[in-house]
Amino acid sequence: MSERIKQLRDDFDRELGSVTADLEATALRDRWIGRKSGLLTAEMKTLGKLSPDERREAGQRLNELKDHVESEIALLQDGFAGRRDAEQLVRERIDITLPGRRIDSGHLHPITLLRQKIEDIFVSMGYHIEDGPEIETDFYNFDALNIPSAHPARSPQDTFYLGDHLALRSQTSTVQIHAMQRRQPPLRVIAPGRVFRRDTPDATHNPMFFQVEGLLVDRGITLGDLKGTIEEFVRRMFGPETMIRFRPSYFPFVEPGAEIDYTCFKCGGSGCRVCKGSGWIEMGGSGMVHPNVLKTVGIDPEQYSGFAFGLGLDRLCALMYGIDDIRLLYENDVRFLEQFS
Ligand code: PHE
């Protein structure tokens, strides 16, 4: 009998040696000491056939073997559980010495920053912000702005037509007409917005760009009011030393008309790279609202007069931020855009 028990022990130890997973350990336990069909359980049942002395001896040996089976399997299972915990710790390890992840915050587009600055200045001078459509009929694009039917601005080489009489506006001056139809004088509005021209894109041209239109209509408004308003604007925008000059120019919807320049915000007028050595930077067009325009919207030019101006935002934005190609403003490259705030 003791030979047999020794053999059983060897068998068990060999089987134990090949167990590699928790479930296999459970199966091994069932096979050896399971209540119903365990090998040792069956062996115990044969003890009855032995003589009392042999039975005591063999019973003791079998019990020792059973203890051995139980403790070896428990040891093995503890080992598996320990390894599981260790693996989980590795898997879920948090390295608290890693630098934190930066949460990127959004930025306003440089054109938006500039537009808001201009809006703030004019709103503080009592102007309303007016909006108008980007697609306009001939009436708003041309007729109401006193643009003659043969004017080159009407040609499809300059304007994006969407049909015979519909086109993308090529200037925010169209909003002058909407503003005067919506409001009675006295009125003061600015209208920021996109405009579209069939220009070939290059470093200083883009087929879509931004303007801010200004319009004031009241009794007794003169060119002096226009100059004073622009002067106040550029001083708030670029600093109190800034000066302006008017150069006579022609726009069909104003009379007289003028181009406005202001002294360079970089060098103050002595000449530098920003102003290409001239000391002056072009700001945009302006003038006294043409009587025909007032008449078209039902305002009596004998009673009322007004001034209008239009500023381009893109080139100004490029100069202020040192951007050498305005197309960068519309590529939506985050590496470019995140430099402005
Ligand atoms: N709309 C003109 C342009 O785009 C500018 C302008 C506005 C001129 C208002 C006079 C008055 O060039």
Short mmCIF file of C-alpha atoms and ligand atoms in Angstrom, two decimals:
data_model
loop_
_atom_site.label_atom_id
_atom_site.label_comp_id
_atom_site.label_asym_id
_atom_site.label_seq_id
_atom_site.Cartn_x
_atom_site.Cartn_y
_atom_site.Cartn_z
CA MET A 1 0.00 0.00 0.00
CA SER A 2 2.71 2.48 0.93
CA GLU A 3 4.35 1.85 -2.44
CA ARG A 4 1.06 2.71 -4.10
CA ILE A 5 0.66 5.90 -2.11
CA LYS A 6 4.19 6.95 -2.99
CA GLN A 7 3.33 6.34 -6.65
CA LEU A 8 0.18 8.47 -6.29
CA ARG A 9 2.18 11.29 -4.77
CA ASP A 10 4.66 11.19 -7.63
CA ASP A 11 1.79 11.24 -10.14
CA PHE A 12 0.24 14.23 -8.44
CA ASP A 13 3.51 16.14 -8.24
CA ARG A 14 4.07 15.58 -11.96
CA GLU A 15 0.58 16.80 -12.85
CA LEU A 16 1.02 19.75 -10.54
CA GLY A 17 4.19 20.68 -12.41
CA SER A 18 2.33 21.12 -15.69
CA VAL A 19 -0.42 23.42 -14.37
CA THR A 20 -0.11 26.92 -15.88
CA ALA A 21 -3.45 28.59 -15.10
CA ASP A 22 -5.91 29.02 -12.30
CA LEU A 23 -8.65 26.97 -13.99
CA GLU A 24 -6.28 24.05 -14.50
CA ALA A 25 -5.46 24.14 -10.77
CA THR A 26 -9.17 23.90 -9.93
CA ALA A 27 -9.54 20.93 -12.32
CA LEU A 28 -6.53 19.24 -10.73
CA ARG A 29 -8.04 19.67 -7.31
CA ASP A 30 -11.34 18.06 -8.47
CA ARG A 31 -9.47 15.19 -10.08
CA TRP A 32 -7.57 14.37 -6.90
CA ILE A 33 -9.71 15.29 -3.93
CA GLY A 34 -13.13 16.05 -5.45
CA ARG A 35 -15.91 14.74 -3.18
CA LYS A 36 -17.49 12.46 -5.73
CA SER A 37 -14.80 11.20 -8.06
CA GLY A 38 -11.49 12.37 -6.64
CA LEU A 39 -8.69 9.80 -6.94
CA LEU A 40 -7.81 10.08 -3.26
CA THR A 41 -11.47 10.02 -2.26
CA ALA A 42 -11.81 6.68 -4.07
CA GLU A 43 -8.61 5.43 -2.49
CA MET A 44 -9.94 6.26 1.01
CA LYS A 45 -12.96 4.07 0.32
CA THR A 46 -10.75 0.99 -0.19
CA LEU A 47 -9.30 1.32 3.33
CA GLY A 48 -12.13 -0.76 4.75
CA LYS A 49 -10.74 -3.88 3.14
CA LEU A 50 -7.48 -3.67 5.05
CA SER A 51 -6.54 -5.07 8.43
CA PRO A 52 -6.80 -2.54 11.33
CA ASP A 53 -3.04 -2.00 11.50
CA GLU A 54 -2.63 -1.58 7.78
CA ARG A 55 -5.67 0.67 7.75
CA ARG A 56 -4.25 3.05 10.36
CA GLU A 57 -0.94 3.20 8.59
CA ALA A 58 -2.41 3.67 5.09
CA GLY A 59 -5.09 6.10 6.36
CA GLN A 60 -2.42 8.31 7.87
CA ARG A 61 -0.40 8.26 4.66
CA LEU A 62 -3.44 9.05 2.55
CA ASN A 63 -4.37 11.95 4.83
CA GLU A 64 -0.86 13.31 4.56
CA LEU A 65 -1.10 13.05 0.79
CA LYS A 66 -4.48 14.79 0.83
CA ASP A 67 -3.01 17.62 2.93
CA HIS A 68 -0.12 17.77 0.49
CA VAL A 69 -2.55 18.03 -2.49
CA GLU A 70 -4.60 20.71 -0.78
CA SER A 71 -1.68 22.86 0.30
CA GLU A 72 0.19 22.58 -3.02
CA ILE A 73 -2.89 23.59 -5.01
CA ALA A 74 -3.64 26.47 -2.61
CA LEU A 75 -0.06 27.65 -2.99
CA LEU A 76 -0.32 27.50 -6.75
CA GLN A 77 -3.61 29.42 -6.74
CA ASP A 78 -2.16 32.09 -4.45
CA GLY A 79 0.67 32.43 -6.94
CA PHE A 80 -1.74 32.91 -9.86
CA ALA A 81 -3.76 35.50 -7.93
CA GLY A 82 -0.59 37.35 -7.02
CA ARG A 83 0.56 37.40 -10.61
CA ARG A 84 -2.87 38.70 -11.72
CA ASP A 85 -2.64 41.54 -9.22
CA ALA A 86 0.89 42.39 -10.31
CA GLU A 87 -0.12 42.41 -13.96
CA GLN A 88 -3.05 44.65 -13.20
CA LEU A 89 -0.80 47.03 -11.33
CA VAL A 90 1.55 47.26 -14.31
CA ARG A 91 -1.34 47.70 -16.73
CA GLU A 92 -2.98 50.43 -14.71
CA ARG A 93 0.14 52.18 -13.63
CA ILE A 94 -0.06 55.97 -13.56
CA ASP A 95 3.17 57.87 -13.92
CA ILE A 96 2.59 60.87 -11.69
CA THR A 97 5.89 62.40 -12.78
CA LEU A 98 4.67 62.91 -16.39
CA PRO A 99 4.00 66.54 -17.26
CA GLY A 100 0.26 67.29 -17.62
CA ARG A 101 -1.38 67.42 -21.02
CA ARG A 102 -1.95 70.99 -22.15
CA ILE A 103 -5.58 71.75 -22.92
CA ASP A 104 -5.53 73.93 -26.03
CA SER A 105 -7.86 76.87 -25.91
CA GLY A 106 -9.38 78.40 -29.01
CA HIS A 107 -8.31 81.71 -30.50
CA LEU A 108 -10.14 84.42 -32.31
CA HIS A 109 -9.06 84.85 -35.92
CA PRO A 110 -6.81 87.90 -36.40
CA ILE A 111 -9.40 89.44 -38.73
CA THR A 112 -12.02 89.01 -36.01
CA LEU A 113 -9.74 90.63 -33.42
CA LEU A 114 -9.23 93.61 -35.70
CA ARG A 115 -12.92 93.87 -36.59
CA GLN A 116 -13.88 93.86 -32.91
CA LYS A 117 -11.39 96.61 -32.15
CA ILE A 118 -12.83 98.79 -34.94
CA GLU A 119 -16.39 98.01 -33.86
CA ASP A 120 -15.62 98.98 -30.27
CA ILE A 121 -14.30 102.38 -31.35
CA PHE A 122 -17.29 103.21 -33.54
CA VAL A 123 -19.86 101.81 -31.10
CA SER A 124 -18.38 104.10 -28.45
CA MET A 125 -18.97 107.00 -30.88
CA GLY A 126 -22.65 106.06 -31.12
CA TYR A 127 -22.66 103.92 -34.28
CA HIS A 128 -24.93 100.91 -34.79
CA ILE A 129 -23.53 97.71 -36.28
CA GLU A 130 -25.45 96.93 -39.45
CA ASP A 131 -25.53 93.71 -41.45
CA GLY A 132 -26.40 93.04 -45.06
CA PRO A 133 -26.54 90.10 -47.46
CA GLU A 134 -23.46 88.82 -49.27
CA ILE A 135 -25.57 88.05 -52.35
CA GLU A 136 -27.17 91.14 -53.82
CA THR A 137 -29.32 92.18 -56.74
CA ASP A 138 -28.10 94.71 -59.33
CA PHE A 139 -30.13 97.33 -57.50
CA TYR A 140 -28.05 97.12 -54.30
CA ASN A 141 -24.78 96.26 -56.01
CA PHE A 142 -24.89 99.02 -58.63
CA ASP A 143 -28.04 101.03 -59.40
CA ALA A 144 -28.68 102.40 -55.92
CA LEU A 145 -24.97 103.19 -55.56
CA ASN A 146 -25.13 105.42 -58.62
CA ILE A 147 -22.87 103.09 -60.60
CA PRO A 148 -23.53 103.72 -64.31
CA SER A 149 -24.58 100.75 -66.44
CA ALA A 150 -21.32 100.81 -68.42
CA HIS A 151 -19.09 100.97 -65.32
CA PRO A 152 -16.29 98.35 -65.33
CA ALA A 153 -17.23 97.19 -61.80
CA ARG A 154 -20.34 95.66 -63.40
CA SER A 155 -18.35 93.47 -65.72
CA PRO A 156 -18.14 89.73 -65.04
CA GLN A 157 -14.36 90.12 -65.04
CA ASP A 158 -14.60 92.01 -61.77
CA THR A 159 -17.72 90.64 -60.12
CA PHE A 160 -18.84 87.10 -59.30
CA TYR A 161 -22.28 86.75 -60.90
CA LEU A 162 -24.69 84.08 -59.68
CA GLY A 163 -27.19 84.70 -62.43
CA ASP A 164 -28.14 87.57 -64.71
CA HIS A 165 -28.97 90.01 -61.94
CA LEU A 166 -27.55 88.44 -58.79
CA ALA A 167 -23.93 88.75 -57.69
CA LEU A 168 -21.70 88.47 -54.64
CA ARG A 169 -21.24 91.99 -53.32
CA SER A 170 -17.86 93.45 -54.18
CA GLN A 171 -17.98 96.11 -51.47
CA THR A 172 -19.83 96.68 -48.21
CA SER A 173 -21.17 99.95 -49.64
CA THR A 174 -24.29 97.90 -50.50
CA VAL A 175 -25.14 97.99 -46.80
CA GLN A 176 -25.39 101.81 -46.97
CA ILE A 177 -28.55 101.30 -49.01
CA HIS A 178 -30.05 98.70 -46.64
CA ALA A 179 -29.21 100.90 -43.65
CA MET A 180 -30.93 103.96 -45.15
CA GLN A 181 -33.97 101.86 -46.07
CA ARG A 182 -34.22 100.48 -42.54
CA ARG A 183 -33.50 103.63 -40.55
CA GLN A 184 -34.48 107.27 -40.76
CA PRO A 185 -31.80 109.96 -40.48
CA PRO A 186 -30.09 110.91 -38.30
CA LEU A 187 -28.25 107.62 -38.65
CA ARG A 188 -24.80 106.34 -37.84
CA VAL A 189 -23.88 102.80 -38.83
CA ILE A 190 -20.87 100.66 -39.49
CA ALA A 191 -21.14 97.45 -41.48
CA PRO A 192 -18.35 94.91 -41.27
CA GLY A 193 -18.48 92.02 -43.71
CA ARG A 194 -17.06 89.86 -46.45
CA VAL A 195 -16.76 91.08 -50.02
CA PHE A 196 -15.83 89.25 -53.19
CA ARG A 197 -13.85 90.24 -56.28
CA ARG A 198 -12.51 88.29 -59.19
CA ASP A 199 -8.90 89.03 -58.31
CA THR A 200 -6.10 86.57 -58.96
CA PRO A 201 -4.87 85.54 -55.52
CA ASP A 202 -1.38 86.71 -54.58
CA ALA A 203 0.36 87.96 -51.45
CA THR A 204 -1.83 91.08 -51.31
CA HIS A 205 -5.04 89.88 -53.02
CA ASN A 206 -7.64 87.29 -52.15
CA PRO A 207 -10.98 86.87 -54.01
CA MET A 208 -12.74 87.16 -50.65
CA PHE A 209 -11.75 89.74 -48.09
CA PHE A 210 -13.18 91.94 -45.36
CA GLN A 211 -14.29 95.55 -45.27
CA VAL A 212 -15.88 97.80 -42.68
CA GLU A 213 -18.27 100.36 -44.10
CA GLY A 214 -19.21 103.51 -42.26
CA LEU A 215 -22.18 105.79 -42.94
CA LEU A 216 -23.50 108.87 -41.18
CA VAL A 217 -26.49 110.91 -42.41
CA ASP A 218 -27.89 113.97 -40.66
CA ARG A 219 -28.70 117.60 -41.27
CA GLY A 220 -25.72 119.82 -42.03
CA ILE A 221 -23.04 117.12 -42.27
CA THR A 222 -19.88 118.31 -44.01
CA LEU A 223 -16.52 117.01 -45.14
CA GLY A 224 -15.16 118.43 -41.86
CA ASP A 225 -17.29 115.88 -39.98
CA LEU A 226 -15.84 113.08 -42.08
CA LYS A 227 -12.28 114.23 -41.43
CA GLY A 228 -12.90 114.70 -37.72
CA THR A 229 -14.47 111.23 -37.44
CA ILE A 230 -11.64 109.51 -39.27
CA GLU A 231 -9.07 111.43 -37.26
CA GLU A 232 -10.68 110.36 -34.00
CA PHE A 233 -10.82 106.78 -35.24
CA VAL A 234 -7.15 106.52 -36.27
CA ARG A 235 -6.01 108.13 -33.02
CA ARG A 236 -7.92 105.60 -30.97
CA MET A 237 -6.82 102.81 -33.25
CA PHE A 238 -3.12 103.59 -33.73
CA GLY A 239 -2.27 106.20 -31.08
CA PRO A 240 -2.84 109.93 -30.42
CA GLU A 241 0.01 111.08 -32.66
CA THR A 242 -1.53 109.59 -35.81
CA MET A 243 -2.30 112.02 -38.62
CA ILE A 244 -4.43 111.62 -41.75
CA ARG A 245 -4.48 113.02 -45.24
CA PHE A 246 -7.16 112.97 -47.93
CA ARG A 247 -6.34 112.43 -51.59
CA PRO A 248 -9.09 113.33 -54.08
CA SER A 249 -10.52 110.22 -55.69
CA TYR A 250 -13.59 108.99 -57.50
CA PHE A 251 -16.31 106.62 -56.31
CA PRO A 252 -19.71 106.88 -58.05
CA PHE A 253 -21.67 106.91 -54.79
CA VAL A 254 -19.87 109.86 -53.20
CA GLU A 255 -19.17 113.43 -54.24
CA PRO A 256 -16.55 114.59 -53.50
CA GLY A 257 -14.61 111.38 -52.93
CA ALA A 258 -11.26 110.83 -51.31
CA GLU A 259 -8.75 108.17 -50.43
CA ILE A 260 -7.63 108.32 -46.82
CA ASP A 261 -4.04 107.72 -45.69
CA TYR A 262 -2.76 107.78 -42.11
CA THR A 263 0.75 108.11 -40.75
CA CYS A 264 2.46 104.76 -40.30
CA PHE A 265 1.74 103.17 -36.91
CA LYS A 266 5.21 101.68 -36.90
CA CYS A 267 7.50 104.62 -37.64
CA GLY A 268 5.12 107.51 -37.02
CA GLY A 269 5.69 108.91 -40.52
CA SER A 270 9.47 108.88 -40.93
CA GLY A 271 9.41 105.90 -43.29
CA CYS A 272 10.03 102.23 -42.57
CA ARG A 273 9.47 98.77 -44.03
CA VAL A 274 5.80 98.64 -42.99
CA CYS A 275 4.93 101.83 -44.96
CA LYS A 276 7.52 101.06 -47.65
CA GLY A 277 9.44 104.21 -46.77
CA SER A 278 6.59 106.66 -47.50
CA GLY A 279 5.51 107.29 -43.90
CA TRP A 280 1.85 106.81 -44.95
CA ILE A 281 -0.48 103.82 -45.06
CA GLU A 282 -3.60 103.67 -47.23
CA MET A 283 -6.75 103.17 -45.23
CA GLY A 284 -9.59 103.16 -47.76
CA GLY A 285 -12.09 105.24 -49.68
CA SER A 286 -14.50 107.86 -48.41
CA GLY A 287 -16.59 110.81 -49.41
CA MET A 288 -19.85 112.72 -49.04
CA VAL A 289 -22.87 110.58 -49.92
CA HIS A 290 -23.95 111.39 -53.48
CA PRO A 291 -27.35 113.18 -53.71
CA ASN A 292 -28.52 110.49 -56.17
CA VAL A 293 -27.94 107.82 -53.54
CA LEU A 294 -29.93 109.74 -50.95
CA LYS A 295 -32.75 110.29 -53.45
CA THR A 296 -32.90 106.60 -54.34
CA VAL A 297 -33.70 105.69 -50.74
CA GLY A 298 -36.15 108.57 -50.32
CA ILE A 299 -33.96 110.95 -48.33
CA ASP A 300 -34.14 114.60 -49.42
CA PRO A 301 -30.59 115.78 -50.26
CA GLU A 302 -31.70 119.39 -49.69
CA GLN A 303 -32.39 118.56 -46.06
CA TYR A 304 -29.83 115.91 -45.31
CA SER A 305 -26.25 115.15 -46.13
CA GLY A 306 -23.89 112.42 -45.05
CA PHE A 307 -20.49 110.86 -45.32
CA ALA A 308 -19.37 107.30 -45.97
CA PHE A 309 -16.12 105.43 -45.79
CA GLY A 310 -14.88 101.92 -46.41
CA LEU A 311 -11.86 100.27 -44.80
CA GLY A 312 -10.18 97.06 -45.93
CA LEU A 313 -9.29 94.80 -43.03
CA ASP A 314 -6.96 92.28 -44.66
CA ARG A 315 -3.99 94.41 -45.60
CA LEU A 316 -4.26 96.33 -42.34
CA CYS A 317 -4.30 93.02 -40.46
CA ALA A 318 -1.26 91.83 -42.40
CA LEU A 319 0.64 95.06 -41.64
CA MET A 320 -0.26 95.08 -37.97
CA TYR A 321 0.69 91.47 -37.35
CA GLY A 322 3.64 91.35 -39.75
CA ILE A 323 1.95 88.77 -42.02
CA ASP A 324 3.64 88.80 -45.42
CA ASP A 325 0.92 86.98 -47.38
CA ILE A 326 -2.79 87.66 -46.79
CA ARG A 327 -3.74 84.23 -48.17
CA LEU A 328 -2.44 82.82 -44.88
CA LEU A 329 -5.49 84.40 -43.25
CA TYR A 330 -7.77 81.98 -45.10
CA GLU A 331 -5.85 78.71 -45.03
CA ASN A 332 -7.12 77.88 -41.51
CA ASP A 333 -3.76 76.41 -40.57
CA VAL A 334 -3.91 76.15 -36.79
CA ARG A 335 -0.12 76.59 -36.51
CA PHE A 336 -0.59 80.03 -38.09
CA LEU A 337 -3.81 81.00 -36.33
CA GLU A 338 -2.71 80.12 -32.80
CA GLN A 339 -0.08 82.86 -32.89
CA PHE A 340 -2.74 85.54 -32.45
CA SER A 341 -4.70 86.26 -29.32
N1 PHE B 1 -16.53 100.87 -51.38
C1 PHE B 1 -15.28 101.50 -51.71
C2 PHE B 1 -14.26 100.41 -52.07
O1 PHE B 1 -14.50 99.26 -51.85
C3 PHE B 1 -14.77 102.32 -50.57
C4 PHE B 1 -15.66 103.47 -50.24
C5 PHE B 1 -16.64 103.37 -49.27
C6 PHE B 1 -15.51 104.69 -50.91
C7 PHE B 1 -17.46 104.44 -48.97
C8 PHE B 1 -16.31 105.75 -50.60
C9 PHE B 1 -17.26 105.63 -49.64
O2 PHE B 1 -13.20 100.72 -52.55
#
